[in-house]
PDB file of C-alpha atoms and ligand atoms in Angstrom:
ATOM      1  CA  MET A   1     -13.852 -59.658  23.363  1.00 84.00           C
ATOM      2  CA  SER A   2     -15.760 -62.595  21.891  1.00 95.00           C
ATOM      3  CA  ARG A   3     -19.448 -62.056  21.148  1.00 97.00           C
ATOM      4  CA  ASP A   4     -20.132 -65.772  21.578  1.00 98.00           C
ATOM      5  CA  ILE A   5     -22.474 -66.322  24.511  1.00 98.00           C
ATOM      6  CA  LEU A   6     -23.215 -69.471  26.506  1.00 98.00           C
ATOM      7  CA  VAL A   7     -26.822 -69.558  27.714  1.00 98.00           C
ATOM      8  CA  LEU A   8     -26.853 -72.023  30.568  1.00 98.00           C
ATOM      9  CA  ASN A   9     -29.973 -73.458  32.176  1.00 98.00           C
ATOM     10  CA  GLY A  10     -29.957 -75.653  35.245  1.00 98.00           C
ATOM     11  CA  PRO A  11     -32.119 -78.346  36.795  1.00 98.00           C
ATOM     12  CA  ASN A  12     -35.765 -78.782  35.867  1.00 97.00           C
ATOM     13  CA  LEU A  13     -35.719 -76.000  33.302  1.00 97.00           C
ATOM     14  CA  ASN A  14     -36.231 -78.698  30.655  1.00 97.00           C
ATOM     15  CA  LEU A  15     -39.797 -78.762  32.067  1.00 96.00           C
ATOM     16  CA  LEU A  16     -40.356 -75.079  31.299  1.00 96.00           C
ATOM     17  CA  GLY A  17     -43.764 -74.591  29.651  1.00 94.00           C
ATOM     18  CA  LEU A  18     -44.829 -78.107  30.518  1.00 90.00           C
ATOM     19  CA  ARG A  19     -45.629 -77.694  34.244  1.00 83.00           C
ATOM     20  CA  GLN A  20     -46.411 -74.849  36.668  1.00 87.00           C
ATOM     21  CA  PRO A  21     -47.345 -72.252  33.983  1.00 88.00           C
ATOM     22  CA  GLU A  22     -48.727 -69.982  36.743  1.00 89.00           C
ATOM     23  CA  ILE A  23     -45.121 -69.479  37.947  1.00 90.00           C
ATOM     24  CA  TYR A  24     -42.975 -69.948  34.853  1.00 90.00           C
ATOM     25  CA  GLY A  25     -45.320 -69.219  31.936  1.00 85.00           C
ATOM     26  CA  SER A  26     -46.233 -71.477  29.028  1.00 91.00           C
ATOM     27  CA  ASP A  27     -43.219 -71.087  26.747  1.00 95.00           C
ATOM     28  CA  THR A  28     -40.849 -74.033  26.506  1.00 97.00           C
ATOM     29  CA  LEU A  29     -37.104 -73.520  26.643  1.00 98.00           C
ATOM     30  CA  ALA A  30     -37.020 -74.268  22.896  1.00 97.00           C
ATOM     31  CA  ASP A  31     -39.648 -71.492  22.336  1.00 97.00           C
ATOM     32  CA  VAL A  32     -37.533 -69.043  24.359  1.00 98.00           C
ATOM     33  CA  GLN A  33     -34.409 -69.968  22.417  1.00 98.00           C
ATOM     34  CA  ALA A  34     -36.216 -69.617  19.074  1.00 98.00           C
ATOM     35  CA  ARG A  35     -37.449 -66.144  20.021  1.00 97.00           C
ATOM     36  CA  CYS A  36     -34.058 -65.018  21.312  1.00 98.00           C
ATOM     37  CA  GLU A  37     -32.092 -66.109  18.243  1.00 97.00           C
ATOM     38  CA  PRO A  38     -33.231 -63.232  15.966  1.00 98.00           C
ATOM     39  CA  LEU A  39     -32.452 -60.778  18.765  1.00 98.00           C
ATOM     40  CA  ALA A  40     -28.988 -62.281  19.187  1.00 98.00           C
ATOM     41  CA  ASP A  41     -28.451 -61.893  15.428  1.00 98.00           C
ATOM     42  CA  GLN A  42     -29.492 -58.233  15.585  1.00 98.00           C
ATOM     43  CA  LEU A  43     -27.065 -57.699  18.452  1.00 98.00           C
ATOM     44  CA  ASN A  44     -24.301 -59.471  16.552  1.00 98.00           C
ATOM     45  CA  LEU A  45     -24.110 -62.154  19.260  1.00 98.00           C
ATOM     46  CA  THR A  46     -23.875 -65.905  18.740  1.00 98.00           C
ATOM     47  CA  THR A  47     -25.622 -68.008  21.356  1.00 98.00           C
ATOM     48  CA  ASP A  48     -25.090 -71.580  22.454  1.00 98.00           C
ATOM     49  CA  TRP A  49     -28.067 -72.784  24.581  1.00 98.00           C
ATOM     50  CA  ARG A  50     -27.581 -75.663  26.986  1.00 98.00           C
ATOM     51  CA  GLN A  51     -29.574 -77.223  29.793  1.00 98.00           C
ATOM     52  CA  SER A  52     -28.530 -79.835  32.333  1.00 98.00           C
ATOM     53  CA  ASN A  53     -29.952 -81.312  35.483  1.00 98.00           C
ATOM     54  CA  HIS A  54     -26.419 -82.114  36.686  1.00 98.00           C
ATOM     55  CA  GLU A  55     -24.255 -79.683  38.644  1.00 98.00           C
ATOM     56  CA  GLY A  56     -20.942 -81.122  37.389  1.00 98.00           C
ATOM     57  CA  GLN A  57     -22.055 -80.835  33.775  1.00 98.00           C
ATOM     58  CA  LEU A  58     -22.944 -77.157  34.273  1.00 98.00           C
ATOM     59  CA  ILE A  59     -19.506 -76.595  35.849  1.00 98.00           C
ATOM     60  CA  ASP A  60     -17.716 -78.357  32.962  1.00 98.00           C
ATOM     61  CA  TRP A  61     -19.544 -76.121  30.468  1.00 98.00           C
ATOM     62  CA  ILE A  62     -18.573 -72.993  32.444  1.00 98.00           C
ATOM     63  CA  HIS A  63     -14.939 -74.175  32.370  1.00 98.00           C
ATOM     64  CA  ASP A  64     -15.115 -74.777  28.585  1.00 98.00           C
ATOM     65  CA  ALA A  65     -16.612 -71.289  28.126  1.00 98.00           C
ATOM     66  CA  ARG A  66     -13.503 -69.662  29.649  1.00 95.00           C
ATOM     67  CA  THR A  67     -11.649 -69.823  26.342  1.00 94.00           C
ATOM     68  CA  THR A  68     -14.518 -69.651  23.861  1.00 95.00           C
ATOM     69  CA  THR A  69     -17.049 -67.013  25.011  1.00 98.00           C
ATOM     70  CA  GLY A  70     -17.319 -63.386  26.059  1.00 98.00           C
ATOM     71  CA  GLY A  71     -20.330 -63.885  28.296  1.00 98.00           C
ATOM     72  CA  ILE A  72     -22.574 -66.347  30.080  1.00 98.00           C
ATOM     73  CA  VAL A  73     -26.292 -66.026  30.714  1.00 99.00           C
ATOM     74  CA  ILE A  74     -27.077 -68.363  33.589  1.00 99.00           C
ATOM     75  CA  ASN A  75     -30.317 -69.523  35.146  1.00 98.00           C
ATOM     76  CA  ALA A  76     -28.883 -72.103  37.517  1.00 98.00           C
ATOM     77  CA  GLY A  77     -32.352 -73.161  38.718  1.00 98.00           C
ATOM     78  CA  ALA A  78     -32.318 -74.448  42.288  1.00 98.00           C
ATOM     79  CA  TYR A  79     -28.497 -74.674  42.233  1.00 98.00           C
ATOM     80  CA  THR A  80     -28.657 -70.868  42.495  1.00 98.00           C
ATOM     81  CA  HIS A  81     -29.497 -71.315  46.158  1.00 98.00           C
ATOM     82  CA  THR A  82     -27.109 -74.143  46.992  1.00 98.00           C
ATOM     83  CA  SER A  83     -24.068 -74.320  44.753  1.00 98.00           C
ATOM     84  CA  ILE A  84     -20.797 -72.889  45.971  1.00 98.00           C
ATOM     85  CA  ALA A  85     -19.237 -75.047  43.237  1.00 98.00           C
ATOM     86  CA  ILE A  86     -21.014 -73.116  40.462  1.00 98.00           C
ATOM     87  CA  HIS A  87     -20.133 -69.861  42.245  1.00 98.00           C
ATOM     88  CA  ASP A  88     -16.448 -70.928  42.234  1.00 98.00           C
ATOM     89  CA  ALA A  89     -16.574 -71.937  38.550  1.00 98.00           C
ATOM     90  CA  LEU A  90     -18.033 -68.527  37.630  1.00 98.00           C
ATOM     91  CA  ASN A  91     -15.336 -66.806  39.685  1.00 98.00           C
ATOM     92  CA  ALA A  92     -12.762 -68.568  37.498  1.00 98.00           C
ATOM     93  CA  TYR A  93     -14.498 -67.158  34.391  1.00 98.00           C
ATOM     94  CA  ASP A  94     -13.216 -63.812  33.085  1.00 97.00           C
ATOM     95  CA  GLY A  95     -16.107 -62.839  30.788  1.00 98.00           C
ATOM     96  CA  LYS A  96     -19.390 -61.143  31.640  1.00 98.00           C
ATOM     97  CA  VAL A  97     -21.989 -63.061  33.664  1.00 98.00           C
ATOM     98  CA  VAL A  98     -25.712 -62.289  33.629  1.00 98.00           C
ATOM     99  CA  GLU A  99     -27.921 -64.123  36.128  1.00 98.00           C
ATOM    100  CA  VAL A 100     -31.540 -64.669  35.050  1.00 98.00           C
ATOM    101  CA  HIS A 101     -34.531 -65.896  37.045  1.00 98.00           C
ATOM    102  CA  ILE A 102     -37.906 -66.185  35.429  1.00 97.00           C
ATOM    103  CA  SER A 103     -39.793 -65.842  38.714  1.00 97.00           C
ATOM    104  CA  ASP A 104     -39.221 -63.260  41.437  1.00 98.00           C
ATOM    105  CA  ILE A 105     -37.154 -65.379  43.803  1.00 98.00           C
ATOM    106  CA  HIS A 106     -37.408 -62.682  46.500  1.00 97.00           C
ATOM    107  CA  ALA A 107     -41.195 -62.925  46.558  1.00 97.00           C
ATOM    108  CA  ARG A 108     -41.173 -66.730  46.979  1.00 97.00           C
ATOM    109  CA  GLU A 109     -40.097 -69.120  49.738  1.00 97.00           C
ATOM    110  CA  ALA A 110     -37.278 -67.898  52.022  1.00 98.00           C
ATOM    111  CA  PHE A 111     -34.956 -70.660  50.782  1.00 98.00           C
ATOM    112  CA  ARG A 112     -34.989 -69.010  47.323  1.00 98.00           C
ATOM    113  CA  HIS A 113     -34.001 -65.555  48.587  1.00 98.00           C
ATOM    114  CA  HIS A 114     -30.239 -66.104  48.629  1.00 98.00           C
ATOM    115  CA  SER A 115     -28.276 -66.590  45.399  1.00 98.00           C
ATOM    116  CA  TYR A 116     -24.683 -67.857  45.277  1.00 98.00           C
ATOM    117  CA  ILE A 117     -24.533 -66.497  41.712  1.00 98.00           C
ATOM    118  CA  SER A 118     -25.472 -62.868  42.381  1.00 98.00           C
ATOM    119  CA  ASP A 119     -22.250 -61.690  43.967  1.00 96.00           C
ATOM    120  CA  ARG A 120     -20.301 -62.840  40.875  1.00 98.00           C
ATOM    121  CA  ALA A 121     -22.877 -61.694  38.332  1.00 98.00           C
ATOM    122  CA  ASP A 122     -22.281 -58.457  36.442  1.00 98.00           C
ATOM    123  CA  GLU A 123     -26.020 -58.095  35.961  1.00 98.00           C
ATOM    124  CA  VAL A 124     -29.007 -59.783  37.644  1.00 98.00           C
ATOM    125  CA  ILE A 125     -32.440 -60.001  36.003  1.00 98.00           C
ATOM    126  CA  ILE A 126     -35.183 -61.378  38.232  1.00 98.00           C
ATOM    127  CA  GLY A 127     -38.941 -61.781  37.883  1.00 98.00           C
ATOM    128  CA  LYS A 128     -39.363 -60.587  34.297  1.00 97.00           C
ATOM    129  CA  GLY A 129     -40.590 -63.956  33.052  1.00 97.00           C
ATOM    130  CA  VAL A 130     -38.842 -65.476  30.063  1.00 97.00           C
ATOM    131  CA  HIS A 131     -38.354 -61.923  28.722  1.00 97.00           C
ATOM    132  CA  GLY A 132     -35.430 -61.909  31.181  1.00 98.00           C
ATOM    133  CA  TYR A 133     -33.395 -63.886  28.630  1.00 98.00           C
ATOM    134  CA  HIS A 134     -33.996 -61.141  26.031  1.00 98.00           C
ATOM    135  CA  LEU A 135     -32.968 -58.487  28.562  1.00 98.00           C
ATOM    136  CA  ALA A 136     -29.821 -60.476  29.356  1.00 98.00           C
ATOM    137  CA  LEU A 137     -28.808 -60.599  25.682  1.00 98.00           C
ATOM    138  CA  GLU A 138     -29.509 -56.870  25.278  1.00 98.00           C
ATOM    139  CA  TRP A 139     -27.301 -56.165  28.286  1.00 98.00           C
ATOM    140  CA  LEU A 140     -24.489 -58.317  26.870  1.00 98.00           C
ATOM    141  CA  GLY A 141     -24.909 -56.790  23.412  1.00 98.00           C
ATOM    142  CA  ALA A 142     -24.171 -53.386  24.927  1.00 98.00           C
ATOM    143  CA  ALA A 143     -21.496 -54.562  27.363  1.00 98.00           C
ATOM    144  CA  LEU A 144     -19.291 -56.565  24.990  1.00 97.00           C
TER     145      LEU A 144
HETATM  146  O1  CA2 N 201     -37.302 -68.406  38.550  1.00 95.42           O
HETATM  147  C1  CA2 N 201     -36.368 -69.084  38.104  1.00 95.42           C
HETATM  148  O2  CA2 N 201     -35.953 -68.946  36.949  1.00 95.42           O
HETATM  149  C2  CA2 N 201     -35.749 -70.179  38.961  1.00 95.42           C
HETATM  150  O3  CA2 N 201     -34.349 -70.176  38.703  1.00 95.42           O
HETATM  151  C3  CA2 N 201     -36.373 -71.482  38.514  1.00 95.42           C
HETATM  152  C4  CA2 N 201     -35.938 -72.684  39.358  1.00 95.42           C
HETATM  153  C5  CA2 N 201     -36.111 -72.399  40.834  1.00 95.42           C
HETATM  154  O4  CA2 N 201     -35.593 -73.472  41.590  1.00 95.42           O
HETATM  155  C6  CA2 N 201     -35.422 -71.118  41.251  1.00 95.42           C
HETATM  156  O5  CA2 N 201     -35.671 -70.890  42.615  1.00 95.42           O
HETATM  157  C7  CA2 N 201     -35.956 -69.943  40.445  1.00 95.42           C
HETATM  158  C8  CA2 N 201     -36.769 -73.910  39.049  1.00 95.42           C
HETATM  159  C9  CA2 N 201     -36.878 -74.249  37.623  1.00 95.42           C
HETATM  160  C10 CA2 N 201     -37.906 -75.305  37.550  1.00 95.42           C
HETATM  161  O6  CA2 N 201     -38.612 -75.092  36.402  1.00 95.42           O
HETATM  162  C11 CA2 N 201     -39.772 -75.746  36.278  1.00 95.42           C
HETATM  163  C12 CA2 N 201     -40.525 -75.362  35.224  1.00 95.42           C
HETATM  164  C13 CA2 N 201     -41.734 -75.975  35.024  1.00 95.42           C
HETATM  165  C14 CA2 N 201     -42.165 -76.992  35.875  1.00 95.42           C
HETATM  166  C15 CA2 N 201     -41.367 -77.375  36.936  1.00 95.42           C
HETATM  167  C16 CA2 N 201     -40.171 -76.760  37.124  1.00 95.42           C
END
């Protein structure tokens, strides 16, 4: 199985580290990526990091990943709680799926408690801050 991993980030995660540090911390997405890359190397994984604010773009990238990757790490942002379309795209994906949330979605507003991603995900990492991305790569490193 391929050890190429798509790390997919959804809407507003381009603002990570720039706003609401009390919830999401002060690292930017670029900081998180830079810190994860040496770990990915150690685990013999190759990562492709992408972020989009557009549901269709995220779905197109999931479709492209079907033939090129062994796993997807996905923080779908608020689409987690709304998108049957992303759920369906992940169901058409045969590799491993790890869902990451920086904050503890179960300790926040009720509308964040349900995830359309979780029932497809092979592993779910919630509320560990940006360290959740490291944990996701470690899980995939062992699983693939
Ligand atoms: O905790 C997470 O990782 C979330 O997926 C983040 C989403 C939120 O809608 C989910 O319920 C939980 C929001 C990402 C927005 O990120 C921002 C970061 C800084 C400033 C504003 C938004």
